[in-house]
Coordinates of C-alpha atoms and ligand atoms in Angstrom, one line a residue:
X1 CA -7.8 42.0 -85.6
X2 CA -8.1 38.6 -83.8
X3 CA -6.2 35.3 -84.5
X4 CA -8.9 32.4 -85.4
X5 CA -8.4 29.0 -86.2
X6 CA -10.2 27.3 -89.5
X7 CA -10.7 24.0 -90.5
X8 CA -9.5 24.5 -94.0
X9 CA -9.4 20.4 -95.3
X10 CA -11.1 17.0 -94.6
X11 CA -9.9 13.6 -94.9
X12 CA -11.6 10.0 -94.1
X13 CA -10.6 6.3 -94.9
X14 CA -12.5 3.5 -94.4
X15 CA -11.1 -0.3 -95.0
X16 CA -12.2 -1.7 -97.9
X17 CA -14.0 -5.0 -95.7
X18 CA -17.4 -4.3 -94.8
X19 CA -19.2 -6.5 -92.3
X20 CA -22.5 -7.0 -92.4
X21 CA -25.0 -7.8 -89.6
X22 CA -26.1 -11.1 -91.6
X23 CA -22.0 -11.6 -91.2
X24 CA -22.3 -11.2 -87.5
X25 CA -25.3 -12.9 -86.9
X26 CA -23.2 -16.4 -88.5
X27 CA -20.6 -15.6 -85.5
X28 CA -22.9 -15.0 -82.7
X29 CA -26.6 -15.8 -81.4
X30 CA -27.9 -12.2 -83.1
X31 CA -29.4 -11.0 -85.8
X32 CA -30.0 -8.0 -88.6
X33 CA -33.2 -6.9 -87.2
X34 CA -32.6 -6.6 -83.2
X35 CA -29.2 -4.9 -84.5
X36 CA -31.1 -2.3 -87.0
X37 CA -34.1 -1.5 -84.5
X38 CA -31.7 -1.0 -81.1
X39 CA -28.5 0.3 -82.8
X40 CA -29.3 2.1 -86.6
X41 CA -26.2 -0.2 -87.7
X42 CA -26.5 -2.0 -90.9
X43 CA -22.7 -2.6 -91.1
X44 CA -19.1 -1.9 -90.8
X45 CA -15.7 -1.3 -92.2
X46 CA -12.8 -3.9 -90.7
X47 CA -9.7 -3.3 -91.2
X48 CA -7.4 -6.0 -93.0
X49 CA -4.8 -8.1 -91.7
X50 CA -1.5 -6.5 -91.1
X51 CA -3.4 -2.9 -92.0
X52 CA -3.2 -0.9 -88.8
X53 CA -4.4 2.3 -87.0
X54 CA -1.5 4.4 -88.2
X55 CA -2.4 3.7 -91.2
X56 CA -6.0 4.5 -91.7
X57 CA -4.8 7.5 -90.3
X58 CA -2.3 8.2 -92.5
X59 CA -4.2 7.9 -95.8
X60 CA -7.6 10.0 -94.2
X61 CA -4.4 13.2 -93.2
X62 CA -3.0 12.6 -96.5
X63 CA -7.1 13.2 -97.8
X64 CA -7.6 16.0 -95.7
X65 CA -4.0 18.0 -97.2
X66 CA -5.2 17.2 -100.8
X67 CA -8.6 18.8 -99.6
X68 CA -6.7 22.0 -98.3
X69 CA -4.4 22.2 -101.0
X70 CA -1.4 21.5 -98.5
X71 CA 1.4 19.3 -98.1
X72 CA 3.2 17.4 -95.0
X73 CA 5.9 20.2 -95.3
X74 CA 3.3 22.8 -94.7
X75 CA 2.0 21.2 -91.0
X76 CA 3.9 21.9 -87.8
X77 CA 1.4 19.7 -85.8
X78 CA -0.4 16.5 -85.3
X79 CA -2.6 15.7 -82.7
X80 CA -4.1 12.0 -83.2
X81 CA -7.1 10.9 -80.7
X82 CA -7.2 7.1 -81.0
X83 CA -7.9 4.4 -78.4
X84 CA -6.4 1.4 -80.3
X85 CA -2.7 2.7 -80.7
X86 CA 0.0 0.6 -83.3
X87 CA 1.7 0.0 -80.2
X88 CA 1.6 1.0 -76.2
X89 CA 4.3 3.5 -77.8
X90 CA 5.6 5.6 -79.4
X91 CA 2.6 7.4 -80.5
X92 CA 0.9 6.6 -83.0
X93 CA 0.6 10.4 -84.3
X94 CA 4.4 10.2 -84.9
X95 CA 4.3 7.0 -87.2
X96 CA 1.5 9.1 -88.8
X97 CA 4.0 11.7 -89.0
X98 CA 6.7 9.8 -90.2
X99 CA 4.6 8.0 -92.8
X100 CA 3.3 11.2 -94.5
X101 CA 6.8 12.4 -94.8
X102 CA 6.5 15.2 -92.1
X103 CA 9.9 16.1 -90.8
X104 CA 9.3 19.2 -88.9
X105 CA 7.1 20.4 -85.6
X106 CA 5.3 18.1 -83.1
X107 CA 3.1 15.1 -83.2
X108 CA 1.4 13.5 -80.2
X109 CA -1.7 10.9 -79.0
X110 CA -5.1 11.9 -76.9
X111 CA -6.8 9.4 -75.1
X112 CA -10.4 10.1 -74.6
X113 CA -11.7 7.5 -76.2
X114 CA -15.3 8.3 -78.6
X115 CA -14.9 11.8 -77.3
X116 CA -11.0 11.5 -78.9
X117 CA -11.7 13.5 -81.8
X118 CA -13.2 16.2 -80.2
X119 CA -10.9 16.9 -77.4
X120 CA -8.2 16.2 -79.7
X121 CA -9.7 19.6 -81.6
X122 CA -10.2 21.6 -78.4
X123 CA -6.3 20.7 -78.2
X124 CA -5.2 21.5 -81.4
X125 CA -7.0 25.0 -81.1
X126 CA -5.5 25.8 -77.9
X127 CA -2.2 25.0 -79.1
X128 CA -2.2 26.7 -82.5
X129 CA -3.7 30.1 -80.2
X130 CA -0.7 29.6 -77.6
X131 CA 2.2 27.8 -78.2
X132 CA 3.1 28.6 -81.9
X133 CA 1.9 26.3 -84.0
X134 CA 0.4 27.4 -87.6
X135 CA -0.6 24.6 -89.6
X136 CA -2.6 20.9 -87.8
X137 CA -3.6 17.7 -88.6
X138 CA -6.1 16.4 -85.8
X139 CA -7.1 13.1 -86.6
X140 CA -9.8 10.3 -85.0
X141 CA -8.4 7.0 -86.3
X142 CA -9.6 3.2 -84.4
X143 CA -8.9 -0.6 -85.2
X144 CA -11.5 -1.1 -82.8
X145 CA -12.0 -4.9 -84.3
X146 CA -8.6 -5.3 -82.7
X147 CA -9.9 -5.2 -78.8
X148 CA -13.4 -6.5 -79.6
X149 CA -14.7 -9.8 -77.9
X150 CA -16.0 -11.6 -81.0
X151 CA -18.1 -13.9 -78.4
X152 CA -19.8 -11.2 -76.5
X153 CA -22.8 -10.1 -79.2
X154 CA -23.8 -6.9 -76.6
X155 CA -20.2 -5.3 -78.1
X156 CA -19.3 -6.8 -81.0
X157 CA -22.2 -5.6 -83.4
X158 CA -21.9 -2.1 -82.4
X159 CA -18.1 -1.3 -83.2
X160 CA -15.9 -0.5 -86.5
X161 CA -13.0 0.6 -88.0
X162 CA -11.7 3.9 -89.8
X163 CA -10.3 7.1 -89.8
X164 CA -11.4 10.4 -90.7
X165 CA -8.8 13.5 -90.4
X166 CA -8.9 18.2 -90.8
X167 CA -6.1 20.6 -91.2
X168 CA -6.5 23.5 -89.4
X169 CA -4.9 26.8 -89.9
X170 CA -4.3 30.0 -88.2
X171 CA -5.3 32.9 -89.4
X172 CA -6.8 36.7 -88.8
X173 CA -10.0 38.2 -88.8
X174 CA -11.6 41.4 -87.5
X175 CA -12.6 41.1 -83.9
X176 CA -15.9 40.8 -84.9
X177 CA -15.5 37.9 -87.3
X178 CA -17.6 34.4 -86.2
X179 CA -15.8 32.4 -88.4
X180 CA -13.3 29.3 -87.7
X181 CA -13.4 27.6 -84.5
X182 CA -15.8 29.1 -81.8
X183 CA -15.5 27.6 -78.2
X184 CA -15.4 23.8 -77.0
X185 CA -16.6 22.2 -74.1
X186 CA -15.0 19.3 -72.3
X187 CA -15.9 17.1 -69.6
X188 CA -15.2 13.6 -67.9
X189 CA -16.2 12.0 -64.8
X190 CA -14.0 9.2 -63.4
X191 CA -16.4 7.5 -61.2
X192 CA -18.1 5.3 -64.1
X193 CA -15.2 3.5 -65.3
X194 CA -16.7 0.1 -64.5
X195 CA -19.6 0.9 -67.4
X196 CA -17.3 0.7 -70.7
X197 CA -13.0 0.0 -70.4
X198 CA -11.2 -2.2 -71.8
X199 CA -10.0 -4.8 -69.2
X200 CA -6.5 -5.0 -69.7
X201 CA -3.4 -3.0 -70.4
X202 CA 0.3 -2.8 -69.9
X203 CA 0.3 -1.8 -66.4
X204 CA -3.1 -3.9 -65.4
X205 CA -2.2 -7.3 -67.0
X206 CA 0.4 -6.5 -69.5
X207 CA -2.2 -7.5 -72.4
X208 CA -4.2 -5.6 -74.3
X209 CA -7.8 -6.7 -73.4
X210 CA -11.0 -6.5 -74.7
X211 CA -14.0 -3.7 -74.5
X212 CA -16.4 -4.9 -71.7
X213 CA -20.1 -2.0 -71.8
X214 CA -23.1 -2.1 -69.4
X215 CA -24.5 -0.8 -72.8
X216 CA -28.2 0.4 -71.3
X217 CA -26.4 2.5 -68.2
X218 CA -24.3 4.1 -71.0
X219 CA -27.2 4.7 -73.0
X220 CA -28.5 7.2 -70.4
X221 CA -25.5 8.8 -69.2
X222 CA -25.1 9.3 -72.9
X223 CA -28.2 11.2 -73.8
X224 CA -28.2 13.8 -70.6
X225 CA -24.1 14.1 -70.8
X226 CA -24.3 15.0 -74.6
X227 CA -27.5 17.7 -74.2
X228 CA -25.6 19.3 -71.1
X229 CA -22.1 20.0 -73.2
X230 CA -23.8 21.1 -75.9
X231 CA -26.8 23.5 -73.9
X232 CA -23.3 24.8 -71.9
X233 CA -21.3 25.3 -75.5
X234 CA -24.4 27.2 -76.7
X235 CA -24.9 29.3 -73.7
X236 CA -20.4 30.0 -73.6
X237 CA -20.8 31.0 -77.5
X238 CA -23.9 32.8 -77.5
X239 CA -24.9 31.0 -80.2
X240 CA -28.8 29.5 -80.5
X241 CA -29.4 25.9 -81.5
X242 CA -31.5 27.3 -84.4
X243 CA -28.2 29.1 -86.1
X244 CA -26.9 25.3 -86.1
X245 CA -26.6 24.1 -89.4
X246 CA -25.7 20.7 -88.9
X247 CA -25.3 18.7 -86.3
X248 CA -22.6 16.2 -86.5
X249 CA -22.6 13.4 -83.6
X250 CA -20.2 10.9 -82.6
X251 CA -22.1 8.0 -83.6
X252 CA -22.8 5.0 -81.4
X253 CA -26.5 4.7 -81.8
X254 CA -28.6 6.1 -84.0
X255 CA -31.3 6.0 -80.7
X256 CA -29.3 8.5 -78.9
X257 CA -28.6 10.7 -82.2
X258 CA -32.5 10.9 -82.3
X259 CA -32.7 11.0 -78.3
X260 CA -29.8 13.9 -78.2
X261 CA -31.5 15.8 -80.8
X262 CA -35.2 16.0 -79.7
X263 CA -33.8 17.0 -76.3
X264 CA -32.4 19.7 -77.6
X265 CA -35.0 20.8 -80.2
X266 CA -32.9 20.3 -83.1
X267 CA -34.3 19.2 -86.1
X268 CA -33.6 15.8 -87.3
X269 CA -32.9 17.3 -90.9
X270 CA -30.0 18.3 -89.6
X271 CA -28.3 15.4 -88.4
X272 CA -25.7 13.5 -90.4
X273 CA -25.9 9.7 -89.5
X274 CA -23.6 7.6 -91.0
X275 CA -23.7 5.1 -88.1
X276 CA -25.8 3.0 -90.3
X277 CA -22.6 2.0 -92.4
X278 CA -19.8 2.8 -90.3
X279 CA -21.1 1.6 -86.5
X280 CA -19.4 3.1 -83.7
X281 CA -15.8 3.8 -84.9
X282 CA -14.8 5.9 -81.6
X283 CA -12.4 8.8 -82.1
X284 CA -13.3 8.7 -86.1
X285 CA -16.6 8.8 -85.9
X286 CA -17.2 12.6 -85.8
X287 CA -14.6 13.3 -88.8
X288 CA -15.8 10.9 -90.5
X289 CA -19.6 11.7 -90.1
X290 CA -18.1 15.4 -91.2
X291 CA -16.1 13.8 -94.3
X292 CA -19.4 11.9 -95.8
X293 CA -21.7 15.0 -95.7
X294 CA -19.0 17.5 -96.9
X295 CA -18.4 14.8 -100.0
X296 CA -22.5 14.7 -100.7
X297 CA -22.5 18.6 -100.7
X298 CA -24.8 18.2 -98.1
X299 CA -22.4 20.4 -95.5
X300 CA -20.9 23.8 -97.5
X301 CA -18.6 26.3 -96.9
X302 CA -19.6 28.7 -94.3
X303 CA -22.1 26.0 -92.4
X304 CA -22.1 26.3 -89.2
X305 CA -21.1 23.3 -87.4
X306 CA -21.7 21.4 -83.9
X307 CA -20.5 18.2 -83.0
X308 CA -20.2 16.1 -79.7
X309 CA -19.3 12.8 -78.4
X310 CA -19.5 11.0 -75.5
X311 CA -17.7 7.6 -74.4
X312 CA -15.3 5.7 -71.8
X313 CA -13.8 7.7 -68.8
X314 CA -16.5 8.8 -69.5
X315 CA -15.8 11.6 -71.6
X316 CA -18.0 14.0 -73.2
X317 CA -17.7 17.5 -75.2
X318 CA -18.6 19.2 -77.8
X319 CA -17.4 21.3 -80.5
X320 CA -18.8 24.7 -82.5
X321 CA -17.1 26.0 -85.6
X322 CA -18.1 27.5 -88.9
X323 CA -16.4 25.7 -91.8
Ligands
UT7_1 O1 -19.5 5.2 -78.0 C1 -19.3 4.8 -76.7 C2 -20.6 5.0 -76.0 N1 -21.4 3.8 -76.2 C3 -22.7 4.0 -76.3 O2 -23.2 5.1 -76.3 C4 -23.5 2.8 -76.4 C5 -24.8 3.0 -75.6 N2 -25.7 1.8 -75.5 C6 -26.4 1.4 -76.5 O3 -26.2 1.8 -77.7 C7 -27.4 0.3 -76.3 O4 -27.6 0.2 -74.9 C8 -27.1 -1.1 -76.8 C9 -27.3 -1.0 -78.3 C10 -25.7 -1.5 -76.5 C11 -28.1 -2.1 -76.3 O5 -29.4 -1.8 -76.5 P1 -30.5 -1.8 -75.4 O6 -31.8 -1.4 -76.0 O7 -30.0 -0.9 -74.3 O8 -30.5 -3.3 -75.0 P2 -30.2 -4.0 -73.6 O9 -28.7 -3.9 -73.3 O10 -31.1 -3.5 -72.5 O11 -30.5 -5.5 -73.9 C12 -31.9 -5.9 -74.2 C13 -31.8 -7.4 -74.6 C14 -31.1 -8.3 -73.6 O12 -31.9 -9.5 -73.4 P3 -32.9 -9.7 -72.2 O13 -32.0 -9.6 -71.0 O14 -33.9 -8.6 -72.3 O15 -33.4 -11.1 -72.5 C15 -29.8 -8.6 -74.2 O16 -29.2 -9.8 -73.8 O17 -31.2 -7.6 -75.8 C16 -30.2 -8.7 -75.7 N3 -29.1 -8.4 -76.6 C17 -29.1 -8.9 -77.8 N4 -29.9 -9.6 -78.6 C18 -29.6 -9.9 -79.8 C19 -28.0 -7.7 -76.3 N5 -27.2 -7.7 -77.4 C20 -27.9 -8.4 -78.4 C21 -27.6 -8.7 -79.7 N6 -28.5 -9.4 -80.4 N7 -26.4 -8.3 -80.3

């Protein structure tokens, strides 16, 4: 027998504001149709005033319990990959914890930006394998609106906010069992920092700046970073892209989703996209992509799952689990 580690509930929140590109386009010199044909984006959630990271966070973990049939008493764990904290600190996984009522085990931030959520899994996993832990939240959650520049219309159309959350738990199987959470793959390269950051912080310029993207340079990066994580998550697992099921994608543009995917041979059936309504959330994107198409009974039980991201640092991974 073998310890494995399933993703046993799903969780997502999205503010109740949506945005839409006609809303933008009153704002700044764009409009719908250059957004839709270079982005996919149609619109976005933004968060309401006063209504913060913690919690959108809080309300997609207390989602994803319902989902597993848990309660905060049950986790020991909460690993929270955001990039637009409550405050420079504490955490904001431990106001998550404290808001859901969570009294016991550990809670702690990632920062890997868009690529949050899944390093913040890979983390999770580890943990859960090595250190103890039986029972995890892992949660993407972003106020991106917050550290937007409203003026600059390269950024501003392309981001929004939301939170989408899974519990993981441990459990065991015979060695041969493929089921749970099957390898990861991280990566980041330092040397591009000048292409998306936010330019300012506590140490920088004690504020908390705004996002500043060379878009197009990320663009490519993007497409060739994403293909090699997964093609090297593939080749670790032994798994072939044709045993994917679905292919869930952080979602910045619905250009590289189609640009990832052809690389890779994967058919475009297979692809959730919910960038159209959501736009690039960040660290939430990939749960909740994985939230939408498990509420449409599109993804089941059993599916076989990939995901990836890729986003300031930069960052990049990916992720492969059956559900
Ligand atoms: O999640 C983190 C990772 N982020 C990403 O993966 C984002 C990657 N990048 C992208 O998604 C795309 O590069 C963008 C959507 C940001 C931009 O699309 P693009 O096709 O690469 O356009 P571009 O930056 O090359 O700009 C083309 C033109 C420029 O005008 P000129 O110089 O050709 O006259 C821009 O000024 O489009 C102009 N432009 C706009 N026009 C109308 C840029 N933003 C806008 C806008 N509305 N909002």
């Amino acid at each position: 027998m073998k310890t494995i580690v399933r993703v046993t509930g799903v969780g997502s929140y999205l503010p109740s504001t949506v945005l839409t590109n006609d809303d933008i386009s009153r704002m700044v010199d764009t409009n719908d149709e250059w957004i839709r044909a270079r982005t996919g984006i149609g619109s976005r959630h933004i968060a309401a005033e006063g209504e913060l990271t913690s919690d959108l966070g809080t309300v997609a973990a207390q989602r994803a319990l319902s989902h597993a049939g848990l309660t905060a008493n049950d986790i020991d764990l909460i690993v929270l990959a955001t990039a637009t904290p409550d405050l420079t600190f504490p955490a904001t996984a431990t106001i998550v914890q404290q808001k859901i009522g969570m009294k016991q085990g550990a809670a702690f931030d990632v920062g890997a930006v868009c690529s949050g959520f899944v390093f913040a899994l890979a983390t999770a996993d580890g943990l859960m394998r090595n250190s103890g832990f039986n029972r995890a939240l892992v949660i993407g959650a972003e106020t991106f609106s917050r550290i937007l520049d409203w003026s600059d219309r390269t950024t501003c159309v392309l981001f929004g906010d939301g939170a989408g959350a899974v519990v993981l738990e441990k459990d065991t199987a015979d060695d041969s069992s493929q089921d749970g959470l099957l390898g990861h793959h991280l990566r980041t390269d330092g040397a591009h920092k000048e292409l998306l950051y936010v330019d300012g912080g506590p140490s920088a310029t004690q504020t908390v700046g705004h996002l500043r993207m060379v878009g197009n340079q990320v663009f490519k990066h993007a497409v060739v970073n994403i293909a090699g994580a997964v093609d090297s998550l593939l080749k670790q697992t032994g798994v072939s892209h044709e045993a994917i099921d679905w292919f869930v994608p952080h979602q910045a543009n619905q250009r590289i989703l189609d640009g990832v995917a052809k690389r890779l041979s994967i058919d475009s059936s297979k692809i959730v996209s919910t960038v159209g309504k959501h736009g690039n959330t960040s660290a939430a994107s990939v749960p909740l992509a994985l939230s939408a198409a498990l509420d449409d009974g599109r993804i089941k039980k059993g599916d076989l799952i990939l995901t990836e991201a890729m986003g300031g640092g930069f960052a990049w991974g990916a992720n492969l689990f059956r559900l």
